[in-house]
XYZ file of C-alpha atoms in Angstrom:
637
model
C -15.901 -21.237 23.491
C -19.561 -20.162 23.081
C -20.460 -16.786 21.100
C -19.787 -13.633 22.723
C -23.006 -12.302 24.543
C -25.454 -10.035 22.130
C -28.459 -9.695 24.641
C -28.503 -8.339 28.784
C -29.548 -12.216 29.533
C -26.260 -13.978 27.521
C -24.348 -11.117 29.434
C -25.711 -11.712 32.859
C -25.746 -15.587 32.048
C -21.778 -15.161 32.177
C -22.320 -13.187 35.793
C -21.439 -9.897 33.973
C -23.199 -6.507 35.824
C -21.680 -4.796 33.209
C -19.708 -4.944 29.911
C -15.908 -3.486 29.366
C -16.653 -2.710 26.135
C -20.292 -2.953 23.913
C -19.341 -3.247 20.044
C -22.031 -1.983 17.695
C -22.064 -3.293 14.600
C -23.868 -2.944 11.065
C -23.488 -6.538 10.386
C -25.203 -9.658 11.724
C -23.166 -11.612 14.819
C -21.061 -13.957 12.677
C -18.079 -15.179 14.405
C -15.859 -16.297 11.825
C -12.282 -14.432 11.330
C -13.352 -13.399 8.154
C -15.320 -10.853 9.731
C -13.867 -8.032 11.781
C -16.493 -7.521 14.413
C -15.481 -11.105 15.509
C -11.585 -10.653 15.408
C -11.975 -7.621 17.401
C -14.116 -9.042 19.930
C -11.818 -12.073 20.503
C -8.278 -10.171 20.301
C -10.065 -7.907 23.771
C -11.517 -11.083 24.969
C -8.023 -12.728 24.970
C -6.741 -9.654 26.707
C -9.426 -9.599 29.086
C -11.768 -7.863 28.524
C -15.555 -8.475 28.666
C -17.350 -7.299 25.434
C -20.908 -7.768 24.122
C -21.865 -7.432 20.806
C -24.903 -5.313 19.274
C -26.172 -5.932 15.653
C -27.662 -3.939 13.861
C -29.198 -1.574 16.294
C -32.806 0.296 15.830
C -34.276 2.002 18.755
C -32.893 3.935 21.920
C -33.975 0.304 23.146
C -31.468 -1.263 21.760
C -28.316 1.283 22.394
C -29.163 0.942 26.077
C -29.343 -2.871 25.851
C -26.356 -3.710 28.039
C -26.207 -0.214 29.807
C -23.140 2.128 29.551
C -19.975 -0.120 29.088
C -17.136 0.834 31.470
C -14.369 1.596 28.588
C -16.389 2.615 26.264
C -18.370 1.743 22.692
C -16.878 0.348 19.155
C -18.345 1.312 16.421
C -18.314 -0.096 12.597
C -20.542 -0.115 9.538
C -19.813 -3.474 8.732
C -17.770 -5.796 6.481
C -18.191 -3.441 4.023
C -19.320 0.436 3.436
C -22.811 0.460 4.646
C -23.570 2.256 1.178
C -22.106 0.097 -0.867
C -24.346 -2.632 1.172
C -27.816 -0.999 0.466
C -26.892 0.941 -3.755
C -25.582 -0.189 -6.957
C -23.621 1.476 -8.942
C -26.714 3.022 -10.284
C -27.782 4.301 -7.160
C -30.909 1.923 -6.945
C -31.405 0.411 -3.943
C -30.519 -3.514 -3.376
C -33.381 -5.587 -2.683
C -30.549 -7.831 -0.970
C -27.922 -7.620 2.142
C -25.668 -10.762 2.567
C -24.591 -9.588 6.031
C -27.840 -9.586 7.112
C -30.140 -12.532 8.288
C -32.194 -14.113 5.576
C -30.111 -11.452 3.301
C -33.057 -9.195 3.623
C -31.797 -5.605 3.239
C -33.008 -2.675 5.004
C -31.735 -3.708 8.630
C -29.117 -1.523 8.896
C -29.089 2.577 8.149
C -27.640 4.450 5.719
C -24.099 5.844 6.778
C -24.583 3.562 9.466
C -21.681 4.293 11.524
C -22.353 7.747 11.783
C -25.865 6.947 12.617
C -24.394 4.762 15.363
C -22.094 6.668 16.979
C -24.521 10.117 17.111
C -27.403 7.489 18.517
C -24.731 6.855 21.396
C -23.304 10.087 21.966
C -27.043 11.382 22.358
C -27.672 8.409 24.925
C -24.332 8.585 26.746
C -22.803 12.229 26.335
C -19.903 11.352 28.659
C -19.072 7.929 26.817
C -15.590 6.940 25.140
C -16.463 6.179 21.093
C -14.051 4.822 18.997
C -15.167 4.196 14.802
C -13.468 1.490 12.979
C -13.907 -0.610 10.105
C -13.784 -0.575 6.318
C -16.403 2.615 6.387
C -14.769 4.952 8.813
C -10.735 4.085 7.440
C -11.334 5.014 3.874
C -13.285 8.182 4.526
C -11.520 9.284 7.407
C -9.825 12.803 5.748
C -12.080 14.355 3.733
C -13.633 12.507 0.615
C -15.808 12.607 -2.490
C -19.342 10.658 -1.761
C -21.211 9.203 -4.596
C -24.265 9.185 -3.219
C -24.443 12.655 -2.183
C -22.284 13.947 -4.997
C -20.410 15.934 -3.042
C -17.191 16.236 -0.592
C -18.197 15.761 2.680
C -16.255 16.025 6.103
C -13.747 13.094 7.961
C -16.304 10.715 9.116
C -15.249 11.582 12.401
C -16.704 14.731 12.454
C -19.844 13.722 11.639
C -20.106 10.467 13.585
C -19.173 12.782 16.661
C -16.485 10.214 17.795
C -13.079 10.489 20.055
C -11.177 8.228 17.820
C -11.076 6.705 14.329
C -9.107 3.414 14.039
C -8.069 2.973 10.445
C -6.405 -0.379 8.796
C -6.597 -3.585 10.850
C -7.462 -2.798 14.140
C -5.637 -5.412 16.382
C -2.742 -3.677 17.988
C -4.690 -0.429 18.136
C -7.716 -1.648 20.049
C -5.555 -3.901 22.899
C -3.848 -0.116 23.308
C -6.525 2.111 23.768
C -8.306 -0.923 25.559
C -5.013 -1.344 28.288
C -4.601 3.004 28.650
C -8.141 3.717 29.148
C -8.391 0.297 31.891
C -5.305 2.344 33.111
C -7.297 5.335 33.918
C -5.747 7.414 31.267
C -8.395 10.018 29.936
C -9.611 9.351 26.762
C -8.575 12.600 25.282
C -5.321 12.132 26.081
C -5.118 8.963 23.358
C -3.470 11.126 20.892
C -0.207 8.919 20.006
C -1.334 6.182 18.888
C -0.421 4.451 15.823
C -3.173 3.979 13.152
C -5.543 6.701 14.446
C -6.959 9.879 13.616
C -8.293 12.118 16.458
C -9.634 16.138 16.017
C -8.570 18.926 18.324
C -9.250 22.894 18.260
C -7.033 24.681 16.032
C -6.008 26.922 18.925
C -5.448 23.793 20.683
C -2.881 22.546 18.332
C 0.825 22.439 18.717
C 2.663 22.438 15.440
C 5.241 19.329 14.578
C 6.805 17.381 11.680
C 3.538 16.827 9.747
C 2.091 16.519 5.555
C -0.920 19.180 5.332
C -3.785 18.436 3.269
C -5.870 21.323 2.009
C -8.296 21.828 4.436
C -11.820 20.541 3.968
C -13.082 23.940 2.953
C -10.833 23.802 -0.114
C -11.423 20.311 -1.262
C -15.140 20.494 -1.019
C -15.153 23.474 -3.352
C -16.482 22.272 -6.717
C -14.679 24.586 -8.865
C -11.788 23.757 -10.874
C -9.375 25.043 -8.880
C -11.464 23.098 -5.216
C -10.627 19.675 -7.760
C -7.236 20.462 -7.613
C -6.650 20.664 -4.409
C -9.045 17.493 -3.546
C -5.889 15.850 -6.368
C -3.224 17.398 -3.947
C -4.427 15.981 -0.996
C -5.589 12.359 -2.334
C -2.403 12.251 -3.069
C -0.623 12.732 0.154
C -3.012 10.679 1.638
C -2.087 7.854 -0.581
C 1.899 8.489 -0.273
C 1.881 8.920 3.484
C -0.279 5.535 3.969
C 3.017 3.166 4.733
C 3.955 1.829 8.097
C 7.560 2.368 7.012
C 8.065 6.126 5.641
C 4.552 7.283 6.661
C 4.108 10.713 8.276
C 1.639 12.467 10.311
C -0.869 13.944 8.328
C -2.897 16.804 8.962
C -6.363 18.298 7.699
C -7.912 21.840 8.831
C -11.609 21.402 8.870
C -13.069 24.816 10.129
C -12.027 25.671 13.325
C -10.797 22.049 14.066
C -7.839 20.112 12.563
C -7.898 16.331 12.135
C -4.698 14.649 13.139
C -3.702 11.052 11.273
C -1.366 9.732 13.410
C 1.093 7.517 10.622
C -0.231 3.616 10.653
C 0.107 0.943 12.915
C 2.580 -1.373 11.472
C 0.927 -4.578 10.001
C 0.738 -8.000 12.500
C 4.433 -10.040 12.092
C 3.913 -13.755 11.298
C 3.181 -15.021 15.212
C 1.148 -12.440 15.911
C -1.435 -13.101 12.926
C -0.504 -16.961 13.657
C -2.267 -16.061 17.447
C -5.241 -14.162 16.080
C -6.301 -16.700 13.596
C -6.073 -19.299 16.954
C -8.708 -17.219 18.523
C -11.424 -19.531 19.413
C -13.994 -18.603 16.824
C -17.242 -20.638 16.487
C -16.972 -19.743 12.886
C -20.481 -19.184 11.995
C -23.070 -16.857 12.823
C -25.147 -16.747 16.137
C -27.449 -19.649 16.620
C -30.573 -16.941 17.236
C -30.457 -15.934 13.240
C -30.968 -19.660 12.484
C -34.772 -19.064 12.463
C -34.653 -15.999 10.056
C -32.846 -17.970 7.533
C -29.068 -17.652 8.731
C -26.548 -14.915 7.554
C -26.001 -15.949 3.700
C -22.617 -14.073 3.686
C -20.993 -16.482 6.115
C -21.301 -18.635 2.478
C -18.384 -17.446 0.737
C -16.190 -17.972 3.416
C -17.309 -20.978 5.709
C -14.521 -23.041 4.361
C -12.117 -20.558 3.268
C -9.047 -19.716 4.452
C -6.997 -16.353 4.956
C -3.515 -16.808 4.604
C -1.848 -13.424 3.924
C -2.893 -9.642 4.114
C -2.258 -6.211 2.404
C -1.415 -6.348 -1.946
C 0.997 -4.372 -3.279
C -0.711 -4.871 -6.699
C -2.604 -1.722 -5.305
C -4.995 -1.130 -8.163
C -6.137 2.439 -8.753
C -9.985 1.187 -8.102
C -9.130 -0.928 -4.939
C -9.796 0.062 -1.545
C -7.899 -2.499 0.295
C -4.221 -1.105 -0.210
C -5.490 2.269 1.511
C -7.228 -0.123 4.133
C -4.674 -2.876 5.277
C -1.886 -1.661 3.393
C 0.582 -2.795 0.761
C 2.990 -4.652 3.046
C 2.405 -8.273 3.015
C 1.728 -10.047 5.966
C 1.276 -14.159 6.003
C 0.225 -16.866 9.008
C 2.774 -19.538 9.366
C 2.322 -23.250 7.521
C 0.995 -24.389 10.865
C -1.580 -21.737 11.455
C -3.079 -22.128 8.330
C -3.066 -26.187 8.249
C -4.316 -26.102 12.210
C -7.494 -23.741 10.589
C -7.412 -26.457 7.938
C -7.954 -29.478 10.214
C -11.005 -27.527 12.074
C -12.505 -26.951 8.631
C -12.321 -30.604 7.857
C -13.702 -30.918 11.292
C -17.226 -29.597 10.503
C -20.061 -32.083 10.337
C -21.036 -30.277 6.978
C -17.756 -30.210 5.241
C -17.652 -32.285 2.058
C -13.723 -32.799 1.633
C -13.284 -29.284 -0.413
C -11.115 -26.231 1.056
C -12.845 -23.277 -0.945
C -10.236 -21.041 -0.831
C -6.601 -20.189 0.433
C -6.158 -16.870 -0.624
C -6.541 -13.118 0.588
C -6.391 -9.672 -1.168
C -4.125 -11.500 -3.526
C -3.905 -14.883 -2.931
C -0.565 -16.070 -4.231
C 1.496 -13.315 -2.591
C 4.036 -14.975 0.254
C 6.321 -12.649 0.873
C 7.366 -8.530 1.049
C 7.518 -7.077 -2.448
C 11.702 -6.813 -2.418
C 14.427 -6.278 -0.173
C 14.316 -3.216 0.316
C 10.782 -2.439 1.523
C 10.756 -3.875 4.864
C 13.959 -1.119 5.594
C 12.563 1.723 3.742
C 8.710 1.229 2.856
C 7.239 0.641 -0.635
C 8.416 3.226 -3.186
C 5.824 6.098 -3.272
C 5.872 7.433 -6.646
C 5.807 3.752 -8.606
C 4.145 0.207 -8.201
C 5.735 -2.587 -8.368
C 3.640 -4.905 -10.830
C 2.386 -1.834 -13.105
C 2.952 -1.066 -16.171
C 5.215 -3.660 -15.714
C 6.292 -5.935 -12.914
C 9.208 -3.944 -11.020
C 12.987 -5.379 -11.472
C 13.426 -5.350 -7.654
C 10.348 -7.175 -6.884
C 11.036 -11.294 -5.386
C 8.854 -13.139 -7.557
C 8.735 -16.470 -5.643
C 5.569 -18.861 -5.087
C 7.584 -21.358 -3.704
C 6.791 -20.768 -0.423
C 2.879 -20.604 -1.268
C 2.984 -24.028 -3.671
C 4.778 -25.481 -0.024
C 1.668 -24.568 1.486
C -0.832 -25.849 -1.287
C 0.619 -29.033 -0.899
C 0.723 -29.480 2.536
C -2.946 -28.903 2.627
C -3.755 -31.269 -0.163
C -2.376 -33.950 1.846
C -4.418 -33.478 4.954
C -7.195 -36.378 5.708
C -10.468 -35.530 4.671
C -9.431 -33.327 2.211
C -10.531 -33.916 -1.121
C -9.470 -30.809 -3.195
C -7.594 -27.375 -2.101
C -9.016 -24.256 -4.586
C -8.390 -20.727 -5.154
C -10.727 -18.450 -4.889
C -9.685 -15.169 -4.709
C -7.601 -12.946 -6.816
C -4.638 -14.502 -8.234
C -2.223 -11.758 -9.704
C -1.416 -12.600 -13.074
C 1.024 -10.601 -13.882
C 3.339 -11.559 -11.247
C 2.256 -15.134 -11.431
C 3.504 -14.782 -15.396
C 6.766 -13.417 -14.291
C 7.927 -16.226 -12.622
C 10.673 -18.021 -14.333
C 9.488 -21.296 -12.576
C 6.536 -22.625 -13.796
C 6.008 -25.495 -10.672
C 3.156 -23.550 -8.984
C 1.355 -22.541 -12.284
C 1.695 -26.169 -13.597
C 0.365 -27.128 -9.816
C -2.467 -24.453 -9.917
C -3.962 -25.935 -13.465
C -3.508 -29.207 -11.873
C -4.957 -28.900 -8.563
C -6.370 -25.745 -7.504
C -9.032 -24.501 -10.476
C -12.566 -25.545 -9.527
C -13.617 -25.495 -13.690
C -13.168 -21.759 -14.023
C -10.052 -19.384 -12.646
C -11.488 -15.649 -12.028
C -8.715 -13.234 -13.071
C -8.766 -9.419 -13.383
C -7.749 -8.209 -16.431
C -10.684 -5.389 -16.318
C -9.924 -3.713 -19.608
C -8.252 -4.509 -22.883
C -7.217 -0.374 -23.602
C -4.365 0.910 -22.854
C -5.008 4.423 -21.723
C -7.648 2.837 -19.023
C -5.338 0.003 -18.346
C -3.146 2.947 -17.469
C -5.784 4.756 -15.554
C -6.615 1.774 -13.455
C -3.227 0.275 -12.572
C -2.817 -2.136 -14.204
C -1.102 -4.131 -16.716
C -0.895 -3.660 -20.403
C -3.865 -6.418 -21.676
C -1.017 -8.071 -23.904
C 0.087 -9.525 -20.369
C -2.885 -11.389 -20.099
C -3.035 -12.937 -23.013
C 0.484 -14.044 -22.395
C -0.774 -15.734 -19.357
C -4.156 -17.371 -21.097
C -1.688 -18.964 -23.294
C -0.395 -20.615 -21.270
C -2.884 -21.680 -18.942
C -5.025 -22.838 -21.531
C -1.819 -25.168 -22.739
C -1.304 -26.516 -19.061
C -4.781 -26.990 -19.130
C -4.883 -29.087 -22.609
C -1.233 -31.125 -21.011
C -3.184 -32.643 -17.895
C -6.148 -33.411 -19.994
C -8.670 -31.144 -18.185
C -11.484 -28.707 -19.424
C -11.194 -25.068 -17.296
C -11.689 -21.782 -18.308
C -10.796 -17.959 -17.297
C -13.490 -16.045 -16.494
C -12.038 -12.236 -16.770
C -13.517 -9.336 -14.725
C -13.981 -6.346 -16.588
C -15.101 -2.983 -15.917
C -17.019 -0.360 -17.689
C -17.254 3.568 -17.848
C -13.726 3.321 -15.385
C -12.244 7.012 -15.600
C -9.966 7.267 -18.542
C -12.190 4.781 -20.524
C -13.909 6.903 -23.892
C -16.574 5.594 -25.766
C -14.011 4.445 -28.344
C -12.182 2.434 -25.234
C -15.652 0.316 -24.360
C -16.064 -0.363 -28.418
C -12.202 -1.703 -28.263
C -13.481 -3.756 -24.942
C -16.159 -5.150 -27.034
C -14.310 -6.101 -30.048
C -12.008 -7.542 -28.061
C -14.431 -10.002 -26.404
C -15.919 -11.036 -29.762
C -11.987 -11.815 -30.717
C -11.633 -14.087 -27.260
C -15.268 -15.768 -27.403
C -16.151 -14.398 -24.787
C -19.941 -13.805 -23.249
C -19.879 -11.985 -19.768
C -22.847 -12.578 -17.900
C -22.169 -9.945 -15.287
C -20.498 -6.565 -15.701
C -19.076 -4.757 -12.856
C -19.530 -0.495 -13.572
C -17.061 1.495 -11.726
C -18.013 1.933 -8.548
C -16.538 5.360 -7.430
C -16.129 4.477 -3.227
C -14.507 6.488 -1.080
C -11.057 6.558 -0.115
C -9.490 5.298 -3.649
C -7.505 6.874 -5.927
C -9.710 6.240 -9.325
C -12.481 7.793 -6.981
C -10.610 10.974 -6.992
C -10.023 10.695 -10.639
C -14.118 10.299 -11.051
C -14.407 13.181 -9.048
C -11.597 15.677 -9.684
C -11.076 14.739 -13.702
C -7.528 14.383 -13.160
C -4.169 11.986 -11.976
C -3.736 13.235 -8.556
C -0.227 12.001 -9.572
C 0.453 13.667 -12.603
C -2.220 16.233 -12.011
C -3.198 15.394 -16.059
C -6.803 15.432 -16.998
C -8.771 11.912 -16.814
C -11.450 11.741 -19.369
C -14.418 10.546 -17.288
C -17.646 9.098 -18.177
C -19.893 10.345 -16.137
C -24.057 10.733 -17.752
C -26.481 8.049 -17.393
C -26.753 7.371 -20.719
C -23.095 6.814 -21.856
C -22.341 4.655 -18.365
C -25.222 2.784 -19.522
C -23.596 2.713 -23.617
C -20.298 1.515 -22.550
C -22.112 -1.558 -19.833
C -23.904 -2.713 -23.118
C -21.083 -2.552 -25.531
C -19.273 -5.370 -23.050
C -22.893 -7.468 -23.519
C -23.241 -6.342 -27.318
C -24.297 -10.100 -28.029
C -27.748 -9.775 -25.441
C -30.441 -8.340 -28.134
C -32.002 -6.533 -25.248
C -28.828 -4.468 -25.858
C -28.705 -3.800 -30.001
C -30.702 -0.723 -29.637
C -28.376 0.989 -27.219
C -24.968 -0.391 -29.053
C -26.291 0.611 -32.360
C -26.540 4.442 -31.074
C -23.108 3.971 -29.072
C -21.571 2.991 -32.451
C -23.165 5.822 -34.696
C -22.261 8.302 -31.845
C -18.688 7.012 -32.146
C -18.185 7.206 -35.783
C -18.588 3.215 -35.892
C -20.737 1.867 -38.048
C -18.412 0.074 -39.941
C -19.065 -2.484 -36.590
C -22.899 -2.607 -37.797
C -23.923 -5.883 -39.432
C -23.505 -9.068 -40.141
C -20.168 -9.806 -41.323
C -17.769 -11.535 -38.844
C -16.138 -7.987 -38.120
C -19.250 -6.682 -36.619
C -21.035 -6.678 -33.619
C -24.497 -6.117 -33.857
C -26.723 -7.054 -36.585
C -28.571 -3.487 -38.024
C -32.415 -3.169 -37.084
C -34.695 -4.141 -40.489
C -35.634 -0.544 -41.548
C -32.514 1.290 -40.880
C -29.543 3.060 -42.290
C -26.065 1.491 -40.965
C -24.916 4.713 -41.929
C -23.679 7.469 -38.829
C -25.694 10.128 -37.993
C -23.829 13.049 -38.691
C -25.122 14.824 -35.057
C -24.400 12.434 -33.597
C -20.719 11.909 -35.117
C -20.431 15.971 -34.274
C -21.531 15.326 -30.799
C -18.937 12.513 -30.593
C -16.321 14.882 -31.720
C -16.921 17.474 -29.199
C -17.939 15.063 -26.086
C -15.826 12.293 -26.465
C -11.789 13.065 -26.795
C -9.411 11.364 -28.904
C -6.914 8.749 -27.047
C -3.907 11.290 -27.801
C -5.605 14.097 -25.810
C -6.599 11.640 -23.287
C -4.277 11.689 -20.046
C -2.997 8.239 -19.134
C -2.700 7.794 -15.450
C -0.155 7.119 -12.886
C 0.257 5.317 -9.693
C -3.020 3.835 -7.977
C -8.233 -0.366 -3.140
C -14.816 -4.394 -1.864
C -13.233 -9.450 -1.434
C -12.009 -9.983 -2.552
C -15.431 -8.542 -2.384
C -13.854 -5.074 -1.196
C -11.960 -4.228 -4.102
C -14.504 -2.279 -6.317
């Protein structure tokens, strides 16, 4: 099946006059179902529907490329939040876009489905426009941005759209796709499951709904404005189940945005049928000149076999995005995606990955969530893994092994996140013997993030005594099969909850593991997540109990080099990071310490500086610990 036309010629090649749909996209054209552009396309192109793709529009040119499509225009930023894609945590700009051909950044704008969608609804007033996509779900009520510093509106608002699609978008778009082909007006699309739409206040009819604080409140910076931003991230975050969800509601002036409760997630044979979409499963031939689309990389021979985590970290965005019900593809879907990987002239015999959010989840979290949703005030795996939850790989390790024994298969790794914790809790130890034997490529990324409590707390997730539990003993099914892998951990710095005192514990406990990280991820506050609100607010929006949060340049920067204390670009900075916290018992050479003292200088504290600890940094017993919590993955920072 050839790519989906992304120019008037490929459109009128395929004797189109016109398209049903024209899908605008922040992204290059890859057509691989690891990108949602392409399983959007193909789900309307298997119902019937003609759609053409456009990349990474610039000019008036290019919006009226394929004229005015006869449903209407789809709108996303792109695999991932179109902010995310051009700053760093820092705020400097990336020099770099993966989705991008030749991974040159700059190609798409800033906020670029708003841009988008207020490009077409200048162009074609009269025009249906639908949002979707990682950028308009998590900021579709009103949210703290990082880059302006600030609460701004529902994206919808500001993008000027009909209708925001939020979660996966499969059921949703073949809907509005078959009502509007109907002839139904587009502004009577107001029931459908896993949207939000606005109407006039006077317009509105009052039901069974949750109420946010209206915009006007949230965005209000005083204490009281933080509050209510607390209140209202946290019925966002309770109401977001396909189960027990309700509609939610959000006065913004004199509009109110509706969130219709979500769609529920794909069963097994309908994901089975989207994954057999015919996908050419790379990106179109015409970027082959500019150096291909280096994000199409991580995930050419890769495999997604389940969706959703109901680890639902505090920092993650993908539990508010696809959910924390689990869905999985059937044994045959995924080994049918197997044999076309091993089907590719360039394949070498090695399956990168079979994973998802959380690769070695098979199955719902217990019994009882399928009949009445997850619980909403508790997780299941944090602090500690939930009595009720099924803690089973045995369905996954069925799958491994099938897969292993394919032709042309060489080795089956795991990529993406494995979940400790539960894998730990399992009683049987035949898939972690199996995993140590089979599926580690020389190093296993895991997620342990953070060694202290109170942040472990903050960030939802386990108590760091869990992971060592589970280094054990990977490192002694390592040693029985006579093989040399490692754990590489990701950690996090400056994470709300985390003091100055928390990033020296970090560092002393990296000296006590040997370990060196070479990268270190700084929270990242993105939109939509609870630990966002924390940044933002300073409390739990659970417990509504301060959140110590680092927030000035200079300490971010402190805590980033106390987890890199070995580099001696960073001695200078850890030195004053250990006199500010009262620690230079950790200056010198002895085996206790971290950082050798510069020739010249007193290892002793400086005693404004240990007063300006005192005040500015709070002790762990006046520190709040946090409650209940989501960029693949990349998505979940």
């Amino acid at each position: 099946m050839p790519f989906l036309p992304i120019t008037k010629k490929e459109m009128r090649d395929r004797g189109w006059e016109h398209a049903d749909f024209v899908l605008v996209t922040g992204d290059a054209y890859v057509d691989h179902p690891s990108f949602g552009t392409a399983i959007i396309s193909r789900v309307l192109e298997d119902a019937g529907y003609k759609v053409c793709i456009l990349s990474q529009p610039r000019s008036d040119a290019d919006f009226m490329r394929f004229g005015e499509p006869r449903l209407g225009f789809l709108v996303n930023g792109g695999n991932i939040d179109s902010m995310v894609a051009h700053y760093t945590a820092a705020k400097k700009r990336r020099s770099e876009d993966a989705y991008t051909p030749g991974g040159k950044a700059g190609a798409r704008p800033d906020r670029a489905t708003i841009v988008y969608s207020k490009a077409i609804r200048r162009l074609f007033p009269d025009s249906f426009i639908a949002i979707g996509g990682l950028e308009a779900s998590l900021r579709r009520f009103a949210h703290y941005d990082y880059w302006d510093d600030r609460v701004r509106p529902s994206i919808l608002f500001d993008a000027q759209a009909d209708l925001l699609m939020y979660g996966m978008g499969e059921k949703h778009i073949v809907e509005i796709a078959d009502r509007l082909n109907a002839g139904e007006d587009k502004t009577s699309l107001t029931d459908i499951l896993g949207t939000c739409y606005a109407v006039k206040t006077h317009d509105y009819s009052p039901g069974p709904v949750r109420e946010c604080p209206s915009f006007e409140a949230v965005s209000d910076p005083s204490d009281e404005g933080k509050k209510k931003y607390a209140k209202s991230c946290k019925i966002q975050q309770t109401e977001h189940d396909a189960t027990r969800g309700s509609r939610v509601i959000q006065r913004h002036g004199d509009k109110i945005l509706i969130q219709n409760p979500p769609m529920p997630p794909l069963g097994t044979e309908e994901m089975d049928k989207v994954y057999s979409l015919p996908f050419m499963r790379t990106y179109h031939p015409s970027y082959e000149a500019m150096g291909g689309v280096p994000g199409i990389e991580e995930v050419k021979f890769s495999i997604i076999h389940n969706r959703g985590c109901y680890g639902a970290c505090n920092f993650c965005s993908l539990a508010y995005h696809q959910g924390r019900q689990i869905s999985v593809r059937s044994h045959e879907s995924v080994i049918h995606e197997a044999v076309k990987i091993t089907e590719m002239p360039d394949f070498k015999g090695y399956i990168h990955d079979v994973g998802g959010p959380t690769a070695n989840f098979r199955a719902p979290s217990c019994d009882l969530q399928l009949k009445r949703g997850l619980c909403p005030d508790k997780k299941c795996l944090a602090p500690t893994v939930c009595k009720a939850v099924n803690v089973d790989h045995s369905d996954y390790l069925a799958l491994l092994r099938k897969l292993r024994e394919l032709p042309k298969v060489k080795k089956v790794f795991i990529r993406s996140g494995i979940r400790f914790d539960y894998l730990i809790a399992d009683k049987d130890e035949s898939f972690f013997k199996e995993l140590v034997k089979y599926h580690v490529s020389g190093q296993l990324k895991v997620a342990p993030e953070h060694c202290s409590e109170n942040v472990l707390k903050c960030m939802g997730k386990p108590p760091v005594e869990v992971y060592k539990r589970f280094k054990k003993r990977f490192y002694e099914l390592t040693e029985s099969v006579g093989k040399k892998q490692y754990l590489v951990p990701y950690l996090m710095s400056s994470h709300p909850g985390s003091t100055l005192n928390d990033a020296i514990e970090l560092s002393k406990f990296l000296k006590e593991e040997g370990l060196h990280p070479e990268q270190v991820q700084d929270f990242y506050p993105t939109p939509g997540t609870v630990s966002t609100c924390m940044f933002y607010t300073g409390l739990d929006p659970f417990t509504m109990e301060k959140v110590y949060v680092p927030k000035t340049p200079r300490e971010k920067a402190q805590q980033r080099a106390l987890l890199q204390y070995y580099k001696p670009e960073n001695r200078r900075i850890v030195i004053d990071a250990l006199r500010k916290a009262g620690r230079s018992d950790l200056i010198g050479t002895g085996k206790n310490c971290l950082v050798a003292p510069i020739q010249g200088e007193t290892p002793k504290d400086k005693s404004k500086s240990s007063k300006s600890n005192s005040r500015k940094t709070p002790q762990r017993k006046n520190t709040a610990s946090a409650g209940n919590r989501n960029s693949k993955s990349k998505n979940r920072r």
